Amino acid sequence: QTPGAASTPEEPDQLVFMAGYKPQANLPFVGVYVAQEKGFFAGQNLEVTIEHSAGQGQHLQMVSSGKVHITTQDAGILLRRRSDPGLPLVSIALIGQQGQQAFAALDTSGIHTPQDWEGKRVGYKGTPPPELFALIQAAGADLDKIELVNVGFDPRLLVEDRVDVYPVYKSNEPYILEQWGHPVRLWAPEDYGVPSLGLTYVTSDETLASHTDQLTRFLKAALQGIAYAEEHPDKAVDIVLQYTGPETDRDHMLFMLLEEIEDAHSDLTDEHGLGWQTREQWESLAQMLIEYEGMQQVDVEQVFTNALLEQAAGIK
Amino acid sequence: MDLTVSCLSHVYPGRKTRPALEAVDFTVPSGQFVALVGPSGCGKSTLLRLIASLIQPTAGRIEIDGGLTPSQAAAAQHIAWMSQSPALLPWLTARDNIAILRRVLPEGTRLRLSPDEALSMVGLEAAAEAYPFTLSGGMQQRLALARLLTLDSSLWLMDEPFAALDELTRERLSQDLLELWQPLRPTVLWVTHNIYEALRLANRVLVFTPQPGRIAADIDVPLPYPREEADPAFQQVLLQVRQALSLNRNQYEAAHA
Amino acid sequence: MDLTVSCLSHVYPGRKTRPALEAVDFTVPSGQFVALVGPSGCGKSTLLRLIASLIQPTAGRIEIDGGLTPSQAAAAQHIAWMSQSPALLPWLTARDNIAILRRVLPEGTRLRLSPDEALSMVGLEAAAEAYPFTLSGGMQQRLALARLLTLDSSLWLMDEPFAALDELTRERLSQDLLELWQPLRPTVLWVTHNIYEALRLANRVLVFTPQPGRIAADIDVPLPYPREEADPAFQQVLLQVRQALSLNRNQYEAAHA
Amino acid sequence: MKPHTPDSSARAALIIVLVFVLLWEGGVRLFSVPVYLLPAPSTILLTLAQNASMYAQATLLTVGEALAGLLLGVLAGVIIAVLLTLVPHIEAGVMSLAIMIKSTPLVAIAPLLTLWLGFGVLPKIIITALLTFFPVLVNVISGLQRVDGALLDLFRSWRASRWKLFLYLRLPSAVPYIFAALKISAPLAITGAVVAEWTGASGGLGRVMWLAYANLNLPYLFAPIVILAAIGISLYRLLAHAERRLVFWLPSSTVE
Amino acid sequence: MKPHTPDSSARAALIIVLVFVLLWEGGVRLFSVPVYLLPAPSTILLTLAQNASMYAQATLLTVGEALAGLLLGVLAGVIIAVLLTLVPHIEAGVMSLAIMIKSTPLVAIAPLLTLWLGFGVLPKIIITALLTFFPVLVNVISGLQRVDGALLDLFRSWRASRWKLFLYLRLPSAVPYIFAALKISAPLAITGAVVAEWTGASGGLGRVMWLAYANLNLPYLFAPIVILAAIGISLYRLLAHAERRLVFWLPSSTVE
Ligand SMILES: Nc1ncnc2c1ncn2[C@@H]1O[C@H](COP(=O)(O)OP(=O)(O)OP(=O)(O)O)[C@@H](O)[C@H]1O
Ligand SMILES: Nc1ncnc2c1ncn2[C@@H]1O[C@H](COP(=O)(O)OP(=O)(O)OP(=O)(O)O)[C@@H](O)[C@H]1O
Ligand SMILES: [Mg+2]
Ligand SMILES: [Mg+2]
C-alpha cells in the first residue's frame, strides 16, 4: 500500500469499491463496471473488488472505517453526514451535476403545478426532504394545506391511490410507472431554482491521504469507463446486466443511463471535465440544507476536492 | 349387565411371539362379582382394557348387555374402568379430580355421588383441597376409587384397586363397597393379587395362567356375606384358588424348563 | 449398617396443621430386617425419603453407621432406595434401565449384579429388550426391584416393593431375597401393607399410627427362616401386629370422632 | 443445596448485565471506537435521558402494536393448534401453509399490507402477528399432543368428546409448552413491531430507529434498543413468574 | 378411529396446498390483479422454471448459510441452556443478555458484523444463528427443567452428579421440547439467511429477492418464496419424522 507498490507491475494495488445501492445503471456505478470489465482498472494496475450496499448508510460506515476505499453517495447526504455525526467523507468527483430527486403525480391525476398539491397527500421517504419544502416555497404553494405522508420505497402507492404525489428518482421510478401503464408528470427542484446535486465518488479523509495515488488511478479508470458508456450506451448496459439479476429490464437500465449521462454534463464539466465541482455548488446546497433542515454549518472545503481529478487528468 | 367373552386373544404390536391373552372364554351373568387373579404379566389388565374398548382385540368377541360391543356399551356410559395406576389430573385438587366427571361426561349423565360424598366414602374428606402430588400412594389410589364410585355404571372394571392400601383400610373399604354393591348389583370384574380380598368380595374367581393368559380355573365362591377368614368353607375355597394358581405355575414352569 | 432416628418430625410446606411424621424414635442395629406397617398416609414413605435425604426433616436427627448424616451416607453409596412407584426411564429398555447405574454412579462404584443377572432374579429375562410402557404393573415393579438389588449398598429402603405382585411371585421373590439378604446382611427398612409378607421376611415390625405418624408398636419377630403361616408362633405375632394396627385405629377414630 | 431465591438470582442478573455493559464501555473507550460505528453505553444512556419524552411516546405506540400483534399471533397460533388437534387430518396441510407463510420474508408482504390497509397501525399489528404465531403454533401443537398415556386412557374410558378431551386434558397438559411459546414470542413481538415500523411508519420506536440509522446517528439508534431490551426482559420475567404460579404441579427447579 | 397414515395425511396436505394455490390463481385472474401487486402462481412458476439454474445456485448458497447458521444457533442455544441448567444461579442474568441481543434489530448489528468479518458468508451465518438461538434456548431450558419428579428423586437417591443428572435424565426428557424448538427454528433459519442476504450479500436468494423488490419485479420476488417454502416444509417434515422415531415413548397421536 506504499506508493512504491505501484511501480511493481506484477503486484496490482487492491481497492474495494462499494456502490451506494443495488447494481443498476447509475452513472458512477456504470463507470466502475465498465472500467472493471474493459480492463481500465487493470490498465492502471489496480485490482478492484466491487461490493454493493443496501443504500442505508452501511457503505458510509465502511468507508469511514477504512474497510471500503471508495463509494458513491448523494451530495446532499454527504453534507449531512459530514455535519452530523461527523463522518470523515470527501467527494473526489461530482458525477451528478444535477440531483435525481423529483416528485411525481399520475398524468391522469389532474395535478399540474405544485399549487395543485394543496389538499392532496404528498409522500416522502423517511423524513420530508428539504428539497420538498424549498420547492413548495419556490412554487408558491401553501405547505400547511398539504398532507405529508411517510411512504417508504413503493411506487405502487401512487398507482393504488394511497398518495397523490410520490417522491422519485428521475432516472428510476418514472420508467417503472410508465411500464405499468401509468405515465407521470415530474417536478424537479432545479426547475424551481432549488439547488440540487447528484451522485459523487466518495472516500474518507484518511483513505484520501493514504491512498492518494491509487484513488487517482481509480478515478482515471472510472471516468474512462463513463466516457466509454457515453459513447456506447448499449454496450455499457450489457456490462451493467452482468452485475444485475435476471429480473432487470434492459430498457430500464438504458433509460437510467441516458438520463444520468444528461445530468452529468453542465457548463462546468464542459470546461473542466466530468466530475468537476465547485465551492459555489456545495455552498448553495449546504445553505439550502441549513435553511430547510436545520443542518449544522459545515466547512464545504473539507467536503470535496478536485485534486485527484486534476492529477488524474495528468496521467495517461 | 351381563358379559360374554368368546375366544378372545390379544397380541400387542411388535410382540408377535408372546400374545398377552389367548383364547379366553367366559360368561358373567348380570350382577356377578368376579375376581380375576393370576401371575404378574398374564394379561389381566389387558383383558380389562379390551372390555373397556381402550384397545381392540386381535381375535375373538366381547358382548355386553346381550349384544352390545364394548365400544357401544362404553358410549352408553355402562362401563366404569379404573386403571392400575391412579391416573389423577395433577393440576386439580382431590375434589376437582372427581368433580371433573360432571364436566367431561355428556350433559345429563347421572352420577351416583357428589364429590364430597365420594371423598368421605374413601376417608379423604380432609384431603379434599390437596393436589395429587401431595397425597401418599394409598391416598391417590383411594381418590381414583372414589372417582370410579361416582359413576353410575353397571359394569365395573377395577384393576387392583386396593393394591396400595393397608389391611385395615382395605377391610373397611371392602365392607363399604359391598354395602354399595349389594343393592345396586353392578357386574364387577375385580383384578387383585390378594386372595383373601378376592374371597371376601367375589362370587366367583377366575384364575389365569401365566403369559399368555388363559383361564386356568373358574371357581365359585358360594359363601354368604360377611365372610370370615376363619370359616372352614372360606379356607376351602382359598385352598382351591391357591392350588389352581400354583398348579398352573408348576405346569408352566415344567413346560418352559 | 445401624440407623438411629431421634425425635424425627416432618411437616410438609403448606401443611402446617397436619404433620406427616411426629416425634419418631427408633434404633435399628446393623443387619436387621425391619418391616414398617401402618395405615395409608401415615408417613411411611416420608420416613424413607427422609432417611434417603431426599427431603430434610423439620425436626429431629437421623444417624447412620454410627454418626453419618443421611446425606453423607447417601454420598458414600451406603443407601439404596426404592420408591413406591416404579420410576423407570421410559426411553430405556428394561436392561438399560438397570445398566444405567453403571453410567450414573460414580466411577468405580461396585455393583452386585450384572443387568442380566438382576433381570433373571426377578423373572424378567424375556423382557430385557422391552420398554417400560410395554410392561405390566407387576413387571415394572419387579424391574425397579431388580435395579435396587444391583446396588451394593448396606441400607435398603424399600417402599412397598411387592405391592403389585401376585402371591406366588411374591413368595418366590421373598425366598430369593432372603437368600440374598442372609449372607450380606444389609439393614432393611421394608414398607408393606401385607402383614403375612412382613412376617415372612422381617426380624421386627414397626407399626405406625395414622397421620401424624408415630410408632404405635415395636414388635419383635423371633422366628427362624423359612417361616410357615401355619406355625402357631407365626400366628401369634400376626395377631400381635393386627391388634397393634386396629388398636391404634380405634384410638384414632375415638379421638377424632 | 442452597435455595436460590428470586432475590439472589435478580442480583446475579444485575451483576452479569452490569459486567457486560462495563466491558462494552471499556472497550469503546480503550479502542476509541468512533461513535458512528459503536456508541458507548454512557452515550446511549445520555441520549435516552435527553429525549426521554420523545422515546416514551414512541415506546407507547410500539409496545401497543407489539402487544396487540402478540395477542393476535398467540390467538391465531392457539386457534390453529386447537383446530389441528381436533381435526388432525388437516395437520400436514395446514402446517405446510403455515410454513409457507413463515418462509415468506415479511419485507415482501409488508408493502402489500400497507397497500391494502393504509398507513395506520393495522399493518404493523398484522406483521407482528405473522412473526409471532409460528412459535406458538408449533409449541402448542407439541404440547397438545404430548399427553400422559394413562390420563388419555382415562378420558377415553369416559368416552370424553374430542372437545372435552381437549379442554380438560390436552390444554392443561400443554400449559408448560404454551409458556415456552410465549417466552419465545414476546421478545419476537417487540422486534416484530419495530421491523414493521422500520419504513413507512408515522411513529414508534421503529421509525425513530430507522431515521437514526438512515442518519447514521448510532446513539439514537441504540437508545431504543435499551428500551426494547428492558421491555423484553420485563415481559419474560412476568411470564416466568406466571408460569411458576400456574404450572405448580411440575417440578421445574434446576437447583438441588 | 381410523389410523391416519403418513400417506393419507400427505395427500390431505397436497390437497389443501393445491386448493390454496388454485384460489390464489383464480383470484388473481378473476380480479385481474396487476402483476406488480400480486403475481399469479402460474407466473411465479414460469419465472422459476425460466431461471432454474440461477435459482438453484442461489438456493444452494442460502440453504448452506441457513443450515450452518441453524447449526450454530442450535448449538449456542443448547450450550447456553445446558450451562444455565448446570449453573442455575446465572440463569436470570444470561437470559437478560439473551433477550437484549434478541431485542436488537439485526439491521443495527449487520454492518458491525460486516466490518468485523468482511463481505463473505460468515456474517450471514452469524445473523442466522442470532435469529435461531433464542427459541432453542427457551424451549431447551423449559424441557431441561420439566423433569418427572419421581425420576428426579431416583437420580437424587443415587447422588448422581449434576452432569450425569443432566446427561441421563434432563436431556432425554427435553427431547420433545428440543424437537419443538427445531421445528420453530428451521423455517426461521431460512428466513434468517434470506434477511441476512437481503442487503449487501454477493449472492443467494436473499440478494435475488432484494434486487427483485428494488425493481418491484414481483414474479422474481415470489419465485424464491416457492423455493423457501418447499425447503421449509421439507425440513419440518424431516424433523417431524425424526421426532416420531426418537420420542417413541410418549404418545403423540391426536387421532383416536
Ligand atoms: N402396550 C403394550 N405393548 C406391548 N406389550 C404390552 C403392552 N401392555 C402390556 N403388554 C404385555 O402384555 C402382557 C400382559 O400385560 P398386562 O398388563 O395385561 O398384565 P397383568 O396381568 O395386568 O399383570 P400385572 O399383574 O403385573 O399388572 C405383559 O407381558 C406385558 O408385557
Ligand atoms: N409433597 C407433599 N406435600 C404435602 N404433603 C405431602 C407430600 N407428600 C406426602 N404428603 C402428606 O404426608 C402424609 C404422609 O404421606 P406418606 O406418603 O409418607 O404416607 P404413607 O405412609 O407412605 O402412605 P401410603 O401407605 O398410602 O403410601 C400424607 O398425609 C400426605 O398427604
Ligand atoms: Mg395389571
Ligand atoms: Mg407410601
XYZ file of C-alpha atoms in Angstrom, chain B residues 49 53-54 71 74 77 81 87-88 90-91 101 103-105 131 147, chain D residues 150-151 153-160 164 168-169 172-173 248-249:
34
model
C -58.676 -52.653 28.653
C -62.606 -50.805 24.472
C -59.388 -48.921 25.055
C -67.484 -49.542 22.284
C -68.860 -47.529 26.789
C -71.796 -44.947 29.918
C -62.929 -48.519 34.397
C -54.268 -41.614 36.761
C -55.101 -38.352 38.519
C -52.082 -33.222 38.585
C -53.462 -29.706 38.178
C -66.670 -36.003 35.791
C -67.896 -31.568 33.053
C -66.408 -34.339 30.972
C -69.302 -36.771 30.834
C -53.247 -31.782 44.987
C -63.869 -41.191 41.270
C -52.600 -43.068 31.473
C -54.682 -39.888 31.531
C -56.831 -43.747 28.596
C -58.865 -42.401 31.489
C -60.583 -39.861 29.269
C -61.117 -42.424 26.566
C -62.712 -44.760 29.092
C -65.131 -41.926 29.826
C -65.819 -41.517 26.122
C -64.985 -37.876 26.517
C -63.759 -32.128 26.245
C -59.789 -30.728 30.269
C -56.761 -32.793 29.381
C -53.802 -28.121 30.803
C -51.078 -30.556 29.726
C -47.162 -25.627 40.180
C -47.646 -29.350 39.676
